[in-house]
């Protein structure tokens, strides 16, 4: 398997626990991947096709609900919050049966249309470390390795979970970066999450994590820079402070930047390497890799086993 972010490690866990001998090649340690930068709220954000994403997402939700019973170990917690600019009838049809607490937000909770729900909120550094430990406990091996071709992998089956790198490795020019910048501040006491979008389409979100309050964010298409921009960071804090004034004076702890691997549609399908070996793709998840990780991993595993 090539790729060691949340999609790659989750897929590796499913395969290894299913009895496969699995080796993961990853250019970066899990803590240095785009996955580690994520907020990371369970929600099908910027991902197509929507119908399949919901199916994969609901399967992942089931797994995260189980993992949330051990938050200190898995990094997964079930946390209440409000998704702004989202009428209840827009999501109730596919989500209400799985999220019984789903309801319209009250005016006191959000000034505008919104839904309140209890959803998985994942501390990604902790979760990635737990995934790696679960994988190695199942007999898997992780190796730090940079590849220039998927054919370099010396295995009868190669699984491609390379995210943005698939643009060059497949090659697949439809894979594009969507840059996301975040600011982590000392939490002034918030214990619920909030996602909002203003009239100009700019997002603001606040995710309480164990290491601080994560503020976001941006969605800059075709921007490759990983350097935090001070003006962008200032604008993020300002947007979040409009929603929660107590954030305005919070001490900044960290700046983060990640490049979401976006594609017109997620690619989970069988292919072949030039020498005929089976190649299974699982990439192009945009900003929803965490949301669909387990559903896509199980789909990829079915393709591996035929």
XYZ file of N, CA and C in Angstrom, residues 82-269:
564
model
N -23.289 23.089 16.055
C -24.237 23.646 15.100
C -23.566 23.810 13.746
N -24.252 23.332 12.723
C -23.827 23.526 11.343
C -24.694 24.626 10.759
N -24.103 25.798 10.559
C -24.864 26.947 10.097
C -25.163 26.916 8.612
N -26.099 27.742 8.201
C -26.515 27.844 6.799
C -26.973 26.498 6.251
N -27.579 25.693 7.102
C -28.039 24.364 6.706
C -29.443 24.148 7.259
N -30.479 24.278 6.426
C -31.834 24.001 6.891
C -31.983 22.530 7.271
N -32.807 22.264 8.253
C -32.991 20.897 8.733
C -33.456 19.960 7.629
N -34.385 20.436 6.785
C -34.914 19.545 5.749
C -33.884 19.196 4.677
N -32.771 19.907 4.675
C -31.719 19.620 3.697
C -30.929 18.368 4.055
N -30.900 18.032 5.342
C -30.092 16.889 5.783
C -30.892 15.804 6.489
N -32.110 16.131 6.918
C -32.875 15.174 7.720
C -33.166 13.885 6.970
N -33.373 13.981 5.668
C -33.756 12.809 4.900
C -32.770 11.667 4.974
N -31.483 11.974 4.969
C -30.481 10.902 4.988
C -29.795 10.727 6.331
N -29.966 11.710 7.231
C -29.210 11.688 8.472
C -30.059 11.458 9.721
N -31.334 11.815 9.680
C -32.149 11.792 10.896
C -32.208 10.409 11.541
N -32.297 9.365 10.735
C -32.411 8.017 11.293
C -31.144 7.590 12.030
N -30.004 8.174 11.654
C -28.732 7.789 12.267
C -28.299 8.738 13.372
N -28.849 9.947 13.376
C -28.483 10.934 14.392
C -29.771 11.412 15.062
N -30.242 10.662 16.057
C -31.539 10.989 16.664
C -31.599 12.358 17.312
N -30.442 12.917 17.691
C -30.433 14.236 18.342
C -30.530 15.381 17.332
N -30.520 15.060 16.043
C -30.550 16.090 15.002
C -31.817 16.944 15.119
N -31.627 18.275 15.114
C -32.772 19.194 15.182
C -32.356 20.543 14.642
N -33.341 21.396 14.416
C -33.045 22.751 13.988
C -32.419 23.528 15.144
N -31.420 24.339 14.835
C -30.797 25.173 15.862
C -31.763 26.270 16.292
N -31.746 26.594 17.567
C -32.584 27.675 18.074
C -31.920 29.022 17.776
N -32.691 30.122 17.777
C -32.091 31.451 17.564
C -30.998 31.777 18.568
N -31.112 31.231 19.771
C -30.079 31.474 20.770
C -28.786 30.732 20.484
N -28.900 29.656 19.697
C -27.713 28.867 19.349
C -27.034 29.371 18.082
N -27.869 29.894 17.154
C -27.307 30.364 15.900
C -28.272 31.340 15.239
N -27.746 32.470 14.788
C -28.583 33.503 14.165
C -28.714 33.228 12.677
N -29.570 32.315 12.335
C -29.761 31.938 10.936
C -30.158 30.479 10.861
N -30.401 29.974 9.650
C -30.761 28.562 9.528
C -29.576 27.673 9.884
N -29.826 26.674 10.687
C -28.757 25.769 11.092
C -29.328 24.529 11.734
N -28.501 23.505 11.842
C -28.911 22.282 12.516
C -27.948 22.010 13.660
N -28.495 21.462 14.718
C -27.674 21.047 15.854
C -27.615 19.527 15.868
N -26.440 19.000 16.100
C -26.265 17.553 16.080
C -25.106 17.164 16.976
N -25.095 15.917 17.343
C -23.985 15.329 18.102
C -23.235 14.424 17.142
N -22.011 14.837 16.776
C -21.258 14.157 15.728
C -19.836 13.858 16.202
N -19.156 12.932 15.517
C -17.766 12.652 15.879
C -16.867 13.855 15.608
N -16.049 14.180 16.588
C -15.003 15.191 16.460
C -13.703 14.487 16.828
N -12.747 14.506 15.920
C -11.598 13.618 16.040
C -10.309 14.413 16.236
N -9.579 14.053 17.263
C -8.250 14.611 17.510
C -7.289 13.836 16.621
N -6.919 14.417 15.474
C -6.225 13.665 14.449
C -4.845 13.152 14.862
N -3.994 13.916 15.527
C -2.711 13.333 15.942
C -2.893 12.070 16.782
N -3.840 12.111 17.722
C -4.096 10.930 18.560
C -4.697 9.798 17.742
N -5.606 10.128 16.840
C -6.269 9.092 16.058
C -5.300 8.421 15.081
N -4.453 9.196 14.439
C -3.485 8.620 13.512
C -2.507 7.699 14.236
N -2.078 8.106 15.423
C -1.183 7.254 16.209
C -1.878 5.958 16.593
N -3.156 6.051 16.955
C -3.919 4.849 17.321
C -4.107 3.934 16.111
N -4.392 4.505 14.943
C -4.536 3.693 13.734
C -3.249 2.929 13.437
N -2.133 3.623 13.548
C -0.857 2.969 13.271
C -0.605 1.831 14.260
N -0.896 2.060 15.527
C -0.707 1.007 16.532
C -1.635 -0.178 16.260
N -2.868 0.095 15.879
C -3.810 -0.988 15.582
C -3.338 -1.774 14.363
N -2.804 -1.063 13.375
C -2.304 -1.718 12.176
C -1.112 -2.626 12.488
N -0.148 -2.125 13.225
C 1.029 -2.933 13.540
C 0.666 -4.104 14.448
N -0.332 -3.911 15.316
C -0.787 -5.011 16.170
C -1.400 -6.136 15.345
N -1.910 -5.793 14.165
C -2.489 -6.797 13.264
C -1.436 -7.409 12.345
N -0.169 -7.066 12.586
C 0.907 -7.637 11.797
C 1.407 -6.767 10.665
N 0.859 -5.562 10.525
C 1.253 -4.679 9.444
C 2.594 -4.005 9.698
N 3.196 -3.521 8.621
C 4.497 -2.853 8.688
C 4.389 -1.503 7.984
N 4.921 -0.466 8.603
C 4.965 0.866 8.000
C 6.415 1.207 7.687
N 6.675 1.624 6.449
C 8.013 2.003 6.040
C 8.002 3.421 5.468
N 8.997 4.209 5.861
C 9.156 5.549 5.290
C 9.820 5.397 3.933
N 9.095 5.749 2.891
C 9.644 5.580 1.545
C 8.937 6.520 0.579
N 9.724 7.167 -0.259
C 9.188 8.005 -1.332
C 9.252 7.218 -2.628
N 8.152 7.213 -3.362
C 8.129 6.476 -4.628
C 7.889 7.449 -5.780
N 8.414 7.086 -6.933
C 8.182 7.875 -8.139
C 7.217 7.179 -9.080
N 6.868 5.919 -8.751
C 5.933 5.147 -9.562
C 5.251 4.107 -8.680
N 3.954 3.931 -8.861
C 3.233 2.917 -8.099
C 3.755 1.520 -8.407
N 4.344 1.342 -9.577
C 4.870 0.030 -9.969
C 6.087 -0.367 -9.148
N 6.671 0.575 -8.409
C 7.822 0.242 -7.568
C 7.452 -0.717 -6.442
N 6.210 -0.685 -6.017
C 5.775 -1.548 -4.916
C 5.859 -3.012 -5.347
N 6.653 -3.800 -4.608
C 6.880 -5.193 -4.982
C 5.908 -6.118 -4.250
N 4.638 -6.020 -4.640
C 3.589 -6.839 -4.036
C 2.607 -7.241 -5.127
N 1.922 -8.378 -4.941
C 0.966 -8.808 -5.962
C -0.224 -7.868 -6.109
N -0.549 -7.147 -5.044
C -1.635 -6.166 -5.073
C -1.098 -4.854 -4.510
N -1.341 -3.770 -5.215
C -0.924 -2.438 -4.759
C -2.174 -1.598 -4.544
N -2.261 -0.973 -3.390
C -3.390 -0.098 -3.080
C -2.878 1.335 -3.039
N -3.495 2.188 -3.815
C -3.067 3.574 -3.964
C -3.925 4.499 -3.105
N -3.367 4.939 -1.982
C -4.043 5.897 -1.098
C -3.171 7.138 -0.950
N -2.677 7.634 -2.073
C -1.663 8.687 -2.047
C -2.213 10.108 -2.027
N -3.539 10.265 -2.039
C -4.098 11.605 -1.939
C -3.641 12.513 -3.062
N -3.107 13.674 -2.694
C -2.712 14.668 -3.688
C -1.583 14.154 -4.587
N -0.743 13.273 -4.059
C 0.366 12.739 -4.854
C -0.113 11.889 -6.022
N -1.369 11.459 -5.997
C -1.912 10.675 -7.123
C -1.910 11.492 -8.410
N -1.884 12.800 -8.271
C -1.836 13.655 -9.465
C -0.640 13.289 -10.345
N 0.492 12.997 -9.723
C 1.695 12.651 -10.472
C 1.885 11.146 -10.595
N 1.526 10.398 -9.562
C 1.829 8.972 -9.544
C 0.928 8.144 -10.445
N -0.324 8.547 -10.631
C -1.224 7.703 -11.432
C -0.878 7.718 -12.923
N -0.704 8.853 -13.599
C -0.995 10.234 -13.166
C -2.473 10.567 -13.378
N -2.961 11.497 -12.532
C -4.357 11.907 -12.610
C -4.424 13.431 -12.450
N -4.425 14.170 -13.574
C -4.427 15.638 -13.490
C -5.717 16.223 -12.923
N -6.752 15.397 -12.732
C -7.993 15.926 -12.149
C -7.879 16.114 -10.636
N -6.819 15.579 -10.025
C -6.585 15.781 -8.594
C -5.960 17.151 -8.393
N -6.579 17.965 -7.540
C -6.127 19.336 -7.344
C -6.098 19.666 -5.853
N -5.207 20.569 -5.448
C -5.191 20.972 -4.045
C -6.243 22.028 -3.742
N -6.838 21.911 -2.577
C -7.662 22.984 -2.023
C -7.037 23.314 -0.665
N -6.384 24.455 -0.621
C -5.592 24.811 0.553
C -6.477 25.205 1.728
N -6.159 24.636 2.886
C -6.864 24.987 4.107
C -5.895 25.494 5.156
N -6.171 26.658 5.711
C -5.336 27.206 6.781
C -6.146 27.277 8.060
N -5.513 26.911 9.178
C -6.159 26.893 10.484
C -5.312 27.650 11.496
N -5.965 28.075 12.567
C -5.274 28.689 13.697
C -5.719 27.955 14.956
N -4.757 27.530 15.767
C -5.083 26.888 17.038
C -4.818 27.882 18.159
N -5.838 28.109 18.997
C -5.711 29.051 20.107
C -6.056 28.347 21.419
N -5.672 28.987 22.521
C -6.100 28.476 23.820
C -7.613 28.551 23.901
N -8.228 27.473 24.355
C -9.687 27.418 24.402
C -10.206 28.269 25.560
N -11.000 29.304 25.277
C -11.527 30.148 26.348
C -12.707 29.531 27.093
N -13.009 28.265 26.795
C -14.081 27.583 27.520
C -15.171 26.995 26.655
N -14.971 26.937 25.351
C -15.987 26.378 24.458
C -15.936 24.854 24.492
N -17.101 24.232 24.572
C -17.157 22.773 24.568
C -18.064 22.231 23.469
N -18.534 23.117 22.574
C -19.312 22.695 21.414
C -18.639 23.236 20.160
N -18.894 22.593 19.024
C -18.315 23.044 17.765
C -19.324 23.905 17.006
N -18.816 24.664 16.054
C -19.663 25.537 15.246
C -19.043 25.693 13.863
N -19.879 25.567 12.841
C -19.461 25.806 11.460
C -20.403 26.836 10.868
N -19.853 27.862 10.211
C -20.666 28.929 9.648
C -20.094 29.353 8.301
N -20.948 29.928 7.475
C -20.512 30.461 6.182
C -21.192 31.803 5.964
N -20.392 32.833 5.640
C -20.970 34.160 5.484
C -21.463 34.391 4.057
N -21.987 35.574 3.787
C -22.588 35.871 2.484
C -21.572 35.799 1.351
N -20.311 36.020 1.669
C -19.263 35.965 0.648
C -18.753 34.543 0.420
N -19.318 33.593 1.170
C -18.894 32.206 1.021
C -17.708 31.823 1.882
N -17.250 32.739 2.751
C -16.118 32.446 3.617
C -16.578 31.603 4.814
N -15.804 30.559 5.105
C -16.141 29.687 6.226
C -15.507 30.172 7.521
N -16.194 29.893 8.610
C -15.619 30.041 9.942
C -16.035 28.804 10.725
N -15.072 28.176 11.368
C -15.448 27.044 12.214
C -14.569 27.002 13.446
N -15.158 26.475 14.513
C -14.504 26.388 15.809
C -14.681 24.969 16.333
N -13.549 24.261 16.513
C -13.579 22.874 16.963
C -12.769 22.746 18.254
N -13.417 22.475 19.384
C -12.657 22.281 20.632
C -11.958 20.927 20.634
N -10.637 20.958 20.650
C -9.832 19.748 20.682
C -8.997 19.726 21.959
N -8.478 18.567 22.330
C -7.680 18.503 23.568
C -6.489 19.456 23.586
N -5.903 19.733 22.422
C -4.735 20.608 22.376
C -5.042 22.074 22.182
N -6.314 22.436 22.149
C -6.690 23.834 21.955
C -7.920 23.949 21.087
N -8.347 25.168 20.844
C -9.509 25.439 20.015
C -9.035 25.659 18.584
N -9.486 24.810 17.663
C -9.077 24.907 16.266
C -10.019 25.854 15.538
N -9.452 26.908 14.940
C -10.232 27.901 14.206
C -9.911 27.795 12.717
N -10.955 27.882 11.917
C -10.742 27.843 10.463
C -11.751 28.747 9.797
N -11.643 28.798 8.542
C -10.635 28.169 7.737
C -10.704 28.756 6.344
N -10.010 28.129 5.448
C -9.981 28.566 4.060
C -10.196 27.383 3.129
N -10.545 27.684 1.886
C -10.702 26.674 0.840
C -10.219 27.310 -0.459
N -8.896 27.375 -0.617
C -8.273 28.056 -1.748
C -7.907 27.036 -2.827
N -8.637 27.054 -3.908
C -8.438 26.068 -4.955
C -7.145 26.323 -5.729
N -6.443 25.231 -6.025
C -5.215 25.255 -6.833
C -4.102 26.088 -6.220
N -4.100 26.211 -4.906
C -3.025 26.900 -4.197
C -2.174 25.849 -3.493
N -0.858 25.864 -3.764
C 0.033 24.813 -3.284
C 0.853 25.219 -2.058
N 0.826 26.462 -1.650
C 1.689 26.918 -0.565
C 1.311 26.290 0.773
N 2.326 25.809 1.494
C 2.124 25.263 2.833
C 2.543 26.248 3.920
N 2.891 27.454 3.527
C 3.302 28.474 4.485
C 2.079 29.219 5.020
N 1.915 29.291 6.333
C 0.803 30.068 6.889
C 0.909 31.532 6.501
N -0.196 32.124 6.125
C -0.228 33.539 5.760
C -0.754 34.346 6.950
N 0.021 35.292 7.461
C -0.400 36.045 8.653
C -1.728 36.780 8.460
N -1.937 37.375 7.282
C -3.193 38.104 7.044
C -4.378 37.143 7.039
N -4.182 35.979 6.462
C -5.248 34.970 6.448
C -5.567 34.515 7.866
N -4.528 34.287 8.658
C -4.733 33.872 10.042
C -5.523 34.917 10.823
N -5.171 36.182 10.614
C -5.875 37.266 11.299
C -7.343 37.308 10.892
N -7.616 37.082 9.613
C -8.999 37.086 9.126
C -9.781 35.906 9.691
N -9.132 34.756 9.834
C -9.794 33.584 10.405
C -10.223 33.868 11.840
N -9.303 34.395 12.626
C -9.627 34.702 14.022
C -10.751 35.732 14.102
N -10.726 36.729 13.215
C -11.761 37.765 13.225
C -13.133 37.182 12.901
N -13.198 36.293 11.900
C -14.487 35.673 11.549
C -15.019 34.823 12.700
N -14.125 34.099 13.341
C -14.552 33.259 14.454
C -14.976 34.097 15.662
N -14.298 35.224 15.863
C -14.641 36.092 16.984
C -16.000 36.759 16.793
N -16.423 36.944 15.550
C -17.765 37.472 15.308
C -18.831 36.494 15.793
N -18.504 35.214 15.724
C -19.446 34.191 16.170
C -19.340 33.932 17.669
N -18.116 33.935 18.181
C -17.867 33.705 19.607
C -16.866 34.760 20.076
N -17.353 35.901 20.619
C -16.488 37.034 20.963
C -15.329 36.688 21.900
N -15.496 35.666 22.737
C -14.440 35.327 23.690
C -13.172 34.807 23.011
N -13.272 34.489 21.726
C -12.107 33.994 20.983
C -11.129 35.125 20.666
N -11.617 36.361 20.626
C -10.813 37.493 20.147
C -9.479 37.640 20.870
N -9.449 37.422 22.158
C -8.211 37.623 22.902
C -7.458 36.352 23.217
N -7.862 35.252 22.622
C -7.236 33.968 22.954
C -5.800 33.909 22.431
N -4.927 33.298 23.193
C -3.524 33.166 22.809
C -3.377 32.172 21.653
N -2.646 32.589 20.627
C -2.414 31.706 19.483
C -1.344 30.686 19.841
N -1.652 29.418 19.623
C -0.729 28.330 19.936
C -0.012 27.792 18.708
N -0.708 27.820 17.571
C -0.153 27.138 16.397
C -0.862 27.600 15.137
N -0.150 27.565 14.031
C -0.732 27.779 12.709
C -0.568 26.489 11.910
N -1.600 26.097 11.166
C -1.550 24.876 10.375
C -2.007 25.149 8.946
N -1.402 24.432 8.008
C -1.832 24.503 6.609
C -1.837 23.083 6.049
N -2.898 22.750 5.323
C -2.980 21.456 4.658
C -3.587 21.621 3.275
N -3.248 20.699 2.392
C -3.771 20.725 1.022
C -4.734 19.556 0.840
N -6.018 19.871 0.763
C -7.019 18.826 0.588
C -6.896 18.232 -0.821
N -6.856 16.909 -0.949
C -6.716 16.275 -2.268
C -8.075 16.133 -2.954
N -8.475 17.153 -3.679
C -9.811 17.209 -4.260
C -9.820 16.660 -5.684
N -10.935 16.029 -6.028
C -11.131 15.442 -7.348
C -12.607 15.584 -7.688
N -12.991 15.617 -8.977
C -14.422 15.711 -9.289
C -15.255 14.626 -8.622
N -14.661 13.440 -8.426
C -15.329 12.363 -7.694
C -14.262 11.488 -7.064
N -14.548 10.978 -5.876
C -13.634 10.044 -5.226
C -13.407 8.842 -6.143
N -12.177 8.376 -6.180
C -11.879 7.210 -6.998
C -11.584 6.010 -6.104
N -12.523 5.084 -6.050
C -12.337 3.796 -5.379
C -12.679 2.737 -6.417
N -11.663 2.196 -7.057
C -11.906 1.250 -8.139
C -10.671 0.410 -8.434
